[in-house]
Amino acid sequence: MDFVDGFATHYNYWIVIILMMTGFYLVIARPNMVKQLVGLSLFQGSMFILYISFAYVTGGSAPIIVEGEQSYANPLPHVLILTAIVVGISTTAVGLALVVRIHQAFGTIEEDEIHDLTRED
Amino acid sequence: MISEHLPVLQVVVPLIAAPICILLRRDDTAWGLATLATWISFIIAGSMFVEVQSAGALSYALGSWPAPWGIQYLVDPLNAFVLLVVSGVSAVVMLFARDSILDELGRERENLFYCAYLLVFAGLLGVTITHDAFNLFVFLEISSLATYVLIAAGRDRRALVASFQYLIIGTIGATFIVLGVGFLYAMTGTLNMADLADRVRAYDTNPAIIVAYAFLVIGATIKLALFPLHLWLPNAYTFAPSMVSAFLAATATKVGFYVLMRFVFTVFGPEFSFDTLSVGLPLAILAIVGIFATSIVAIFQNDVKRMLAYSSVAQIGYMVLGMSLATTTGVAAGLIHLFNHSLIKAALFCSVGCIVYRLGSSHINSFAGAGRRMPWTMAAFCAGGVSLIGLPMTAGFISKWYIILALLERGWWPIAVLLVVSSILAVIYIWRAVEPAYFREPPADAGPVSEAPLVLLTATWILVFANIWFGIETSLNVGGAFAAAESLLSGYAP
Amino acid sequence: MSAEVLIPIAIFAPLVGMVLILLSGDERPNQRDAMMVLTSVVTFAAVAGIVPEVEAGGRPRVELLEIVPGLPIAFEVEPLGMLFGLIASFLWIITSFYGIGYMRGHHEKNQTRFFACFAVAISAALGVAFSANMFTLFVAYEVLTLSTYPLVAHHQDHEAQRGGRIYLGILLTTSICLLLIAIVWTWVAAGTLDFTPGGILAGRVQGPELAILFFLYMYGIGKAALMPIHSWLPAAMVAPTPVSALLHAVAVVKAGVFTVLKVVIYIFGLEHLVDTGVSQWFVYVAGFTVIAASCIALTKDNLKARLAYSTVSQLSYIVLGAAIATPFAILGSAMHIAMHAFGKITLFFCAGAIMVATHKTKISQLNGLGRRMPFTFFAFFLGALCVIGAPPLGGIWSKWHLLMGAYDAGQIIAVGVLLLSTVLNIAYLLPPVVRAFLLPPKAEPDHGDGSEAGHGGGHGEGHNDAPGDHGSDDHRGDDGGRGIREAPALCVVPLTLTAIGCLILFFLAEPLFGLLEGISELGAIRQ
């Protein structure tokens, strides 16, 4: 029962773990570079959810000052994650730009095929 | 007036110069601005170093928001030392950049290249100077993203793949660091490092703190390319433009090492790291295994840049080994090697850059006969190699002396023996490049080749002289490193 | 001038000379060679100028800079270093002349680089001689290794590459892996690296640790060529003969055994060694090296290879004396540095002169040459007697003291080794002389071109054991060496001088003893 309780009250953390491992698996196991970037984005995205999750204060509302509200969620992690999202987007953008260049240079974006091609260089 | 703003100017000057570079499309103007910004940073770093040595740490509250709420820049003996190394070597490498980049990249993308370079530079300085854990991550990503661009600028198409692989691994490393910071924040509610250090103590061996520790240490070791997390590095250094290899080898991994030290010593504290978690021994084992594995791999490389890249991973092992001792001498030895190895690898990569400039390749075969055709370049390579091997009167010797001293002081003499044996491996791989230069005739179909241009040689030889200078007059590197080590350990003894 | 001024002059004059040599370049050979001779004379004068103060018991000291806190680059002249410095700098003058004659007679390439590296090597050798602490000595020792590498690999051919690899490989490996560890260990244990009379380890390192440390030092000093790390020395014989003569018979190898003596006397301390007996092992190792190297020398037909193994064997005399570690034996060892230097340099000069004049490198080719080259072969004879240790040549003094030292210390094995090796010395050093003077010239089957000897060019030496290479050169001396004459005067005069030096050392050994007795442990032993 403890396990079920733990899952029910902390399901967002379980989602973080599942997303993170899915992303990580994609990055490691897929030779396709676009899929790797998808995995990387998932990996980073799970981290955003983690931050947002622990910013929540039980019973607190959104951190906008309203008359009568006593407790708010912690705004700082939200701000941090805004920054991290920008970083994540930039990373994905640079990654995709590289994939385009790699496609131009090699004619493929499959890592194993590129590996075979570069062996001849 | 301006002197109190030096900490922020350290980062802001290159950061502002970066976008301006894009606008400068006339010949060499972008390079000129980038060089100017780098030199100003160097001067700022130098004056802060002097001030920290005499007056103690400098604190700067960004936007006048007081710590721990605002972002604080704190220049203490440790990062003053690292800032000096990073900006100093970059300043010299920039002299090397103009001709080398023109040759390898061409005119039309020059301004974009220098923009990316300045972003890397600003990012590295920012990582080093900030005292805010999350800000550190942001600067780390600024420098990393721009680094991917620099590496992808290499002439070989494999540079793109190398850059992509680095992007994947580097992002995972950076995400690990944010995760670690997140756990710390969740537990303590602060991001300021000094504040963190105060509050983390109270949690002792709380699992969340240990998880944070693991994420941070692994994230940092990916960035600094400690064996076995070094796989991104050899390709990146091999296919990047020569100037980029010299710049990154001298700065990026060094800043990664700084991040590791900052978390291990300042945030978590040596008692927690070395007594509670005993990370000293695993780090030492990884370091020594890495030194051997990568040195041996370096011996079998036929591309000199790749050889030097593997050698860099091995040298990182020496730094981590010093740190893992957790004694004043050990930590100082790691920092001394950080300083000296920057100079060594910059000198070596620059001299290989001269070879690439004239002969078009860094393959060992293209070294054949270079001793006669490019005597000054090869002399610089030999001098850098001697320093890497660690013979007396060079900077490399000072590093080795202190690392061995630190090991023997703690009675780890078997590791000291392994360490000196490993430096013989350096003799072998350096000699593999030196011998063809002097003992083999240049290929018959090779056209006439003259010595590298004076500018390239000047920059290379400045670095070579720095190698000799800091092997003889060691008050700056040894003194600075010991001051930093004492401030980090502050009375801790293993 | 005071000794404090002369020490830096002596060490830096060769470096200034190197710059002058490089500036003169290959285009102005006469100016370049004049610079070298001038430098060598200045260097010797500076070294000689220090003698009176050291003889009077002074220990002039110069501190240049402090590389690491507590570890300065400092020089201090004591009698042993004085002796070594005097020999190295004096023989450099003679070798300068010989080198000019040899390199020109042999039409060697890259003479400027050659002489420049030579000057650096001398500077490093003097640095070793005068160093005030183990740290300075190590620095100079490594500079010596690196500066002699271009000399060993001078010909830049396959043979030179191989020789250079062995040379650098062994010397760097031993010095980095063993010597450096030993030095840092000493620093950690004793807190100082200064050469101190009585040693610095007594009471600080004991038992098995002391034995390990001693092992690290003895094998770390690869230049002393103890077996089995001796093979760099024969490999170094690919170098032109002046290098073999001055560096690999005098400066480099003597720097090695000199370091051994310094370590034994001033780091370990003689009493400490004798009390603990840790050096006993090395009496056997050195004794084995003496005999084994002599036996190998017997089998070598290449003259330079034979001399190289002879050097290995003779160096171990000095290590043997150091390992016995009684004052008498140490005195014999120190004297042997001087005596063997003069004897062996004479032998190498002769080998080089024979090579320049006849392009012969093998002992079996020397039959009957004595009549053609009387000065050279008579000098060879004197040099051989000096190394053997026969009166009236200097070699007798050092061997005598070594024998006395071994006997007094009850090291009967060492006594046996010394006696047996003397017999072996005779067996491998006298045949060349006997062949040259007593055997009739060999009639060789095929006829060479009979061109003027001494103008072959190329690299006629160094192919240690490779039989039958450089074909036409070997047959130049057909019909009993007709057309063979003495080598150029610049070769013959130096070797005559060093041969006379061997004689003089017999009669004038007293000042050397007087000098060496300035070492406190050695004082008063001959009263």
Tab-separated table of N, CA, C and O in Angstrom, chain B residues 372 386 389-393 397-398 400-402 404-406 408-409 413 416-424 427 431 434-441 470-475 478, chain C residues 65-69 71 73 113 135 138-140 142-143 146 149 153 155-158 160-162 164-165 168-169 172-178 180-181 183-188 193:
chain	number	residue	atom	x	y	z
B	372	ARG	N	63.747	20.110	-40.892
B	372	ARG	CA	64.633	20.922	-41.726
B	372	ARG	C	63.885	22.053	-42.411
B	372	ARG	O	64.411	23.117	-42.634
B	386	VAL	N	58.898	18.548	-24.471
B	386	VAL	CA	59.760	18.366	-23.297
B	386	VAL	C	59.030	18.817	-22.041
B	386	VAL	O	59.090	18.178	-20.989
B	389	ILE	N	56.482	16.164	-21.178
B	389	ILE	CA	57.128	15.013	-20.544
B	389	ILE	C	57.493	15.365	-19.106
B	389	ILE	O	57.455	14.522	-18.227
B	390	GLY	N	57.841	16.642	-18.902
B	390	GLY	CA	58.128	17.081	-17.547
B	390	GLY	C	59.594	17.041	-17.197
B	390	GLY	O	59.971	16.564	-16.132
B	391	LEU	N	60.421	17.527	-18.111
B	391	LEU	CA	61.844	17.604	-17.794
B	391	LEU	C	62.130	18.944	-17.120
B	391	LEU	O	61.408	19.906	-17.334
B	392	PRO	N	63.175	18.991	-16.303
B	392	PRO	CA	63.440	20.193	-15.523
B	392	PRO	C	63.611	21.432	-16.396
B	392	PRO	O	63.972	21.331	-17.557
B	393	MET	N	63.395	22.568	-15.791
B	393	MET	CA	63.455	23.893	-16.415
B	393	MET	C	62.246	24.149	-17.305
B	393	MET	O	62.222	25.109	-18.052
B	397	PHE	N	57.684	20.173	-15.474
B	397	PHE	CA	58.443	19.570	-14.383
B	397	PHE	C	57.893	20.012	-13.032
B	397	PHE	O	57.800	19.211	-12.096
B	398	ILE	N	57.543	21.275	-12.949
B	398	ILE	CA	57.036	21.807	-11.681
B	398	ILE	C	55.759	21.059	-11.292
B	398	ILE	O	55.578	20.658	-10.136
B	400	LYS	N	54.892	18.046	-12.178
B	400	LYS	CA	55.184	16.672	-11.809
B	400	LYS	C	55.821	16.616	-10.437
B	400	LYS	O	55.500	15.739	-9.622
B	401	TRP	N	56.708	17.546	-10.189
B	401	TRP	CA	57.372	17.597	-8.881
B	401	TRP	C	56.350	17.652	-7.769
B	401	TRP	O	56.406	16.886	-6.801
B	402	TYR	N	55.384	18.553	-7.900
B	402	TYR	CA	54.423	18.727	-6.808
B	402	TYR	C	53.467	17.554	-6.700
B	402	TYR	O	53.038	17.198	-5.605
B	404	ILE	N	54.140	14.405	-7.434
B	404	ILE	CA	54.872	13.316	-6.778
B	404	ILE	C	55.069	13.633	-5.295
B	404	ILE	O	54.889	12.777	-4.425
B	405	LEU	N	55.405	14.890	-5.042
B	405	LEU	CA	55.598	15.308	-3.654
B	405	LEU	C	54.330	15.055	-2.842
B	405	LEU	O	54.372	14.479	-1.745
B	406	ALA	N	53.194	15.454	-3.430
B	406	ALA	CA	51.925	15.282	-2.710
B	406	ALA	C	51.635	13.802	-2.471
B	406	ALA	O	51.172	13.405	-1.392
B	408	LEU	N	53.816	11.315	-2.265
B	408	LEU	CA	54.725	10.740	-1.272
B	408	LEU	C	54.402	11.253	0.122
B	408	LEU	O	54.536	10.519	1.106
B	409	GLU	N	53.967	12.489	0.208
B	409	GLU	CA	53.598	13.021	1.531
B	409	GLU	C	52.482	12.206	2.162
B	409	GLU	O	52.440	12.012	3.370
B	413	TRP	N	52.934	5.853	-2.372
B	413	TRP	CA	54.079	5.739	-3.275
B	413	TRP	C	53.842	4.815	-4.465
B	413	TRP	O	54.412	5.043	-5.526
B	416	ALA	N	52.689	7.007	-7.041
B	416	ALA	CA	53.775	7.866	-7.522
B	416	ALA	C	54.610	7.128	-8.556
B	416	ALA	O	55.007	7.697	-9.580
B	417	VAL	N	54.856	5.847	-8.293
B	417	VAL	CA	55.636	5.060	-9.248
B	417	VAL	C	54.881	4.958	-10.581
B	417	VAL	O	55.442	5.188	-11.660
B	418	LEU	N	53.571	4.649	-10.494
B	418	LEU	CA	52.774	4.560	-11.718
B	418	LEU	C	52.810	5.879	-12.478
B	418	LEU	O	52.890	5.914	-13.707
B	419	LEU	N	52.765	6.953	-11.725
B	419	LEU	CA	52.737	8.272	-12.351
B	419	LEU	C	53.986	8.530	-13.178
B	419	LEU	O	53.913	8.983	-14.329
B	420	VAL	N	55.149	8.223	-12.611
B	420	VAL	CA	56.365	8.495	-13.382
B	420	VAL	C	56.477	7.537	-14.565
B	420	VAL	O	56.952	7.921	-15.637
B	421	VAL	N	56.002	6.313	-14.358
B	421	VAL	CA	56.026	5.386	-15.492
B	421	VAL	C	55.164	5.949	-16.625
B	421	VAL	O	55.531	5.893	-17.798
B	422	SER	N	54.029	6.534	-16.234
B	422	SER	CA	53.142	7.057	-17.281
B	422	SER	C	53.790	8.197	-18.036
B	422	SER	O	53.488	8.408	-19.212
B	423	SER	N	54.688	8.933	-17.384
B	423	SER	CA	55.281	10.038	-18.139
B	423	SER	C	56.258	9.514	-19.189
B	423	SER	O	56.579	10.229	-20.137
B	424	ILE	N	56.694	8.270	-19.033
B	424	ILE	CA	57.508	7.668	-20.095
B	424	ILE	C	56.656	7.469	-21.349
B	424	ILE	O	57.135	7.584	-22.480
B	427	VAL	N	56.846	10.389	-23.371
B	427	VAL	CA	58.071	10.435	-24.183
B	427	VAL	C	57.836	9.700	-25.493
B	427	VAL	O	58.185	10.181	-26.575
B	431	TRP	N	57.764	11.504	-29.089
B	431	TRP	CA	58.875	11.152	-29.979
B	431	TRP	C	58.392	10.588	-31.310
B	431	TRP	O	59.059	10.692	-32.311
B	434	VAL	N	58.224	13.585	-33.261
B	434	VAL	CA	59.486	14.299	-33.441
B	434	VAL	C	60.405	13.556	-34.420
B	434	VAL	O	61.036	14.164	-35.275
B	435	GLU	N	60.415	12.237	-34.297
B	435	GLU	CA	61.385	11.488	-35.116
B	435	GLU	C	61.197	11.679	-36.618
B	435	GLU	O	62.163	11.951	-37.317
B	436	PRO	N	59.962	11.534	-37.156
B	436	PRO	CA	59.844	11.743	-38.604
B	436	PRO	C	60.281	13.141	-39.020
B	436	PRO	O	60.800	13.324	-40.124
B	437	ALA	N	60.091	14.106	-38.137
B	437	ALA	CA	60.454	15.475	-38.503
B	437	ALA	C	61.948	15.608	-38.742
B	437	ALA	O	62.386	16.401	-39.571
B	438	TYR	N	62.723	14.822	-38.019
B	438	TYR	CA	64.170	14.985	-38.139
B	438	TYR	C	64.847	13.831	-38.872
B	438	TYR	O	65.947	13.991	-39.387
B	439	PHE	N	64.200	12.672	-38.888
B	439	PHE	CA	64.905	11.525	-39.451
B	439	PHE	C	64.381	11.104	-40.811
B	439	PHE	O	65.007	10.304	-41.471
B	440	ARG	N	63.220	11.603	-41.187
B	440	ARG	CA	62.704	11.173	-42.481
B	440	ARG	C	62.768	12.305	-43.481
B	440	ARG	O	62.678	13.477	-43.137
B	441	GLU	N	62.931	11.925	-44.730
B	441	GLU	CA	62.939	12.918	-45.785
B	441	GLU	C	61.503	13.322	-46.090
B	441	GLU	O	60.589	12.513	-45.979
B	470	PHE	N	57.759	29.749	-16.565
B	470	PHE	CA	57.062	29.248	-15.393
B	470	PHE	C	57.645	27.929	-14.893
B	470	PHE	O	57.171	27.376	-13.911
B	471	GLY	N	58.660	27.427	-15.584
B	471	GLY	CA	59.415	26.306	-15.052
B	471	GLY	C	60.584	26.786	-14.206
B	471	GLY	O	61.221	25.999	-13.520
B	472	ILE	N	60.883	28.073	-14.287
B	472	ILE	CA	62.041	28.599	-13.563
B	472	ILE	C	61.598	29.584	-12.492
B	472	ILE	O	62.015	29.509	-11.343
B	473	GLU	N	60.715	30.485	-12.881
B	473	GLU	CA	60.224	31.495	-11.929
B	473	GLU	C	58.799	31.094	-11.579
B	473	GLU	O	57.860	31.388	-12.306
B	474	THR	N	58.669	30.398	-10.460
B	474	THR	CA	57.390	29.737	-10.220
B	474	THR	C	56.527	30.458	-9.199
B	474	THR	O	55.528	29.909	-8.757
B	475	SER	N	56.902	31.678	-8.831
B	475	SER	CA	56.142	32.304	-7.743
B	475	SER	C	54.690	32.520	-8.145
B	475	SER	O	53.788	32.424	-7.322
B	478	VAL	N	53.001	28.562	-8.731
B	478	VAL	CA	53.015	27.802	-7.478
B	478	VAL	C	52.382	28.614	-6.355
B	478	VAL	O	51.536	28.118	-5.592
C	65	LEU	N	68.629	31.164	-8.528
C	65	LEU	CA	67.222	31.491	-8.338
C	65	LEU	C	66.552	30.332	-7.642
C	65	LEU	O	67.032	29.206	-7.672
C	66	GLU	N	65.455	30.653	-7.023
C	66	GLU	CA	64.746	29.629	-6.266
C	66	GLU	C	63.555	29.185	-7.102
C	66	GLU	O	62.592	29.918	-7.300
C	67	ILE	N	63.636	27.977	-7.653
C	67	ILE	CA	62.563	27.521	-8.528
C	67	ILE	C	61.347	27.169	-7.692
C	67	ILE	O	60.236	27.564	-7.989
C	68	VAL	N	61.596	26.431	-6.651
C	68	VAL	CA	60.520	25.993	-5.778
C	68	VAL	C	60.977	26.410	-4.392
C	68	VAL	O	62.164	26.333	-4.095
C	69	PRO	N	60.063	26.869	-3.557
C	69	PRO	CA	60.511	27.321	-2.230
C	69	PRO	C	61.375	26.270	-1.540
C	69	PRO	O	60.968	25.116	-1.425
C	71	LEU	N	64.089	25.081	-2.701
C	71	LEU	CA	64.899	24.342	-3.665
C	71	LEU	C	65.507	25.299	-4.669
C	71	LEU	O	64.961	25.493	-5.745
C	73	ILE	N	68.247	26.764	-7.447
C	73	ILE	CA	69.312	26.379	-8.357
C	73	ILE	C	70.569	27.015	-7.781
C	73	ILE	O	70.728	28.233	-7.821
C	113	ARG	N	75.447	22.851	-35.717
C	113	ARG	CA	74.570	22.274	-34.712
C	113	ARG	C	75.379	21.387	-33.769
C	113	ARG	O	75.192	21.402	-32.555
C	135	PHE	N	68.766	18.788	-6.435
C	135	PHE	CA	67.807	19.345	-7.392
C	135	PHE	C	68.542	19.978	-8.575
C	135	PHE	O	68.249	19.691	-9.744
C	138	PHE	N	70.022	17.354	-10.689
C	138	PHE	CA	69.044	16.685	-11.549
C	138	PHE	C	68.742	17.535	-12.784
C	138	PHE	O	68.671	17.017	-13.903
C	139	VAL	N	68.582	18.826	-12.566
C	139	VAL	CA	68.312	19.715	-13.695
C	139	VAL	C	69.438	19.615	-14.717
C	139	VAL	O	69.209	19.391	-15.908
C	140	ALA	N	70.673	19.766	-14.230
C	140	ALA	CA	71.812	19.735	-15.144
C	140	ALA	C	71.936	18.370	-15.810
C	140	ALA	O	72.269	18.256	-16.993
C	142	GLU	N	69.564	16.301	-16.617
C	142	GLU	CA	68.600	16.143	-17.709
C	142	GLU	C	68.966	17.026	-18.900
C	142	GLU	O	68.782	16.632	-20.045
C	143	VAL	N	69.478	18.209	-18.616
C	143	VAL	CA	69.927	19.061	-19.728
C	143	VAL	C	71.032	18.334	-20.489
C	143	VAL	O	71.078	18.336	-21.722
C	146	LEU	N	69.470	15.692	-22.766
C	146	LEU	CA	68.792	16.233	-23.948
C	146	LEU	C	69.783	16.850	-24.919
C	146	LEU	O	69.644	16.710	-26.127
C	149	TYR	N	71.490	14.279	-27.079
C	149	TYR	CA	70.704	13.484	-28.028
C	149	TYR	C	70.969	13.895	-29.479
C	149	TYR	O	71.220	13.027	-30.325
C	153	ALA	N	72.408	11.348	-32.357
C	153	ALA	CA	71.640	11.114	-33.585
C	153	ALA	C	72.142	12.000	-34.722
C	153	ALA	O	71.419	12.298	-35.661
C	155	HIS	N	73.905	11.820	-37.377
C	155	HIS	CA	73.852	11.486	-38.808
C	155	HIS	C	72.452	11.404	-39.355
C	155	HIS	O	72.256	11.350	-40.561
C	156	GLN	N	71.472	11.387	-38.478
C	156	GLN	CA	70.066	11.401	-38.874
C	156	GLN	C	69.723	10.289	-39.863
C	156	GLN	O	68.888	10.457	-40.729
C	157	ASP	N	70.417	9.173	-39.771
C	157	ASP	CA	70.029	8.037	-40.608
C	157	ASP	C	69.384	6.980	-39.708
C	157	ASP	O	69.148	7.209	-38.520
C	158	HIS	N	69.101	5.850	-40.303
C	158	HIS	CA	68.368	4.836	-39.560
C	158	HIS	C	69.136	4.381	-38.322
C	158	HIS	O	68.577	4.238	-37.233
C	160	ALA	N	71.368	6.003	-36.652
C	160	ALA	CA	71.382	7.054	-35.640
C	160	ALA	C	70.042	7.129	-34.921
C	160	ALA	O	69.981	7.357	-33.716
C	161	GLN	N	68.979	6.924	-35.657
C	161	GLN	CA	67.647	6.966	-35.053
C	161	GLN	C	67.510	5.871	-34.000
C	161	GLN	O	67.033	6.100	-32.894
C	162	ARG	N	67.993	4.679	-34.364
C	162	ARG	CA	67.906	3.559	-33.440
C	162	ARG	C	68.757	3.811	-32.201
C	162	ARG	O	68.316	3.658	-31.067
C	164	GLY	N	69.760	6.653	-31.083
C	164	GLY	CA	69.187	7.759	-30.331
C	164	GLY	C	68.021	7.317	-29.479
C	164	GLY	O	67.856	7.755	-28.343
C	165	ARG	N	67.203	6.419	-30.020
C	165	ARG	CA	66.056	5.919	-29.257
C	165	ARG	C	66.505	5.198	-27.996
C	165	ARG	O	65.990	5.433	-26.910
C	168	LEU	N	68.118	7.870	-25.520
C	168	LEU	CA	67.158	8.714	-24.829
C	168	LEU	C	66.207	7.869	-23.989
C	168	LEU	O	65.859	8.230	-22.870
C	169	GLY	N	65.808	6.742	-24.554
C	169	GLY	CA	64.855	5.881	-23.851
C	169	GLY	C	65.390	5.469	-22.496
C	169	GLY	O	64.726	5.668	-21.476
C	172	LEU	N	66.275	8.687	-20.124
C	172	LEU	CA	65.103	9.401	-19.613
C	172	LEU	C	64.278	8.508	-18.690
C	172	LEU	O	63.808	8.944	-17.642
C	173	THR	N	64.100	7.255	-19.101
C	173	THR	CA	63.286	6.360	-18.282
C	173	THR	C	63.872	6.218	-16.890
C	173	THR	O	63.173	6.375	-15.889
C	174	THR	N	65.158	5.958	-16.820
C	174	THR	CA	65.746	5.759	-15.497
C	174	THR	C	65.693	7.046	-14.685
C	174	THR	O	65.366	7.016	-13.501
C	175	SER	N	65.989	8.174	-15.332
C	175	SER	CA	66.048	9.398	-14.531
C	175	SER	C	64.663	9.835	-14.091
C	175	SER	O	64.486	10.292	-12.967
C	176	ILE	N	63.670	9.680	-14.959
C	176	ILE	CA	62.328	10.127	-14.561
C	176	ILE	C	61.699	9.125	-13.600
C	176	ILE	O	61.120	9.492	-12.584
C	177	CYS	N	61.825	7.843	-13.936
C	177	CYS	CA	61.104	6.848	-13.131
C	177	CYS	C	61.761	6.612	-11.787
C	177	CYS	O	61.076	6.392	-10.801
C	178	LEU	N	63.060	6.580	-11.744
C	178	LEU	CA	63.718	6.183	-10.507
C	178	LEU	C	64.355	7.369	-9.787
C	178	LEU	O	64.105	7.603	-8.611
C	180	LEU	N	64.001	10.649	-10.127
C	180	LEU	CA	63.115	11.722	-9.673
C	180	LEU	C	62.360	11.300	-8.410
C	180	LEU	O	62.243	12.064	-7.449
C	181	ILE	N	61.870	10.053	-8.417
C	181	ILE	CA	61.178	9.547	-7.229
C	181	ILE	C	62.122	9.572	-6.031
C	181	ILE	O	61.758	9.993	-4.934
C	183	ILE	N	64.618	11.456	-5.526
C	183	ILE	CA	64.895	12.819	-5.074
C	183	ILE	C	63.716	13.363	-4.266
C	183	ILE	O	63.894	13.943	-3.185
C	184	VAL	N	62.507	13.162	-4.795
C	184	VAL	CA	61.345	13.676	-4.067
C	184	VAL	C	61.227	12.972	-2.707
C	184	VAL	O	60.932	13.593	-1.688
C	185	TRP	N	61.493	11.693	-2.721
C	185	TRP	CA	61.452	10.930	-1.473
C	185	TRP	C	62.443	11.509	-0.461
C	185	TRP	O	62.110	11.722	0.721
C	186	THR	N	63.658	11.742	-0.935
C	186	THR	CA	64.662	12.320	-0.057
C	186	THR	C	64.182	13.653	0.495
C	186	THR	O	64.346	13.961	1.675
C	187	TRP	N	63.568	14.443	-0.378
C	187	TRP	CA	63.083	15.772	0.018
C	187	TRP	C	62.007	15.632	1.085
C	187	TRP	O	62.004	16.340	2.084
C	188	VAL	N	61.096	14.661	0.877
C	188	VAL	CA	60.023	14.467	1.854
C	188	VAL	C	60.604	13.982	3.184
C	188	VAL	O	60.223	14.444	4.250
C	193	LEU	N	67.722	19.015	0.220
C	193	LEU	CA	68.433	18.245	-0.791
C	193	LEU	C	69.877	18.718	-0.915
C	193	LEU	O	70.581	18.342	-1.837
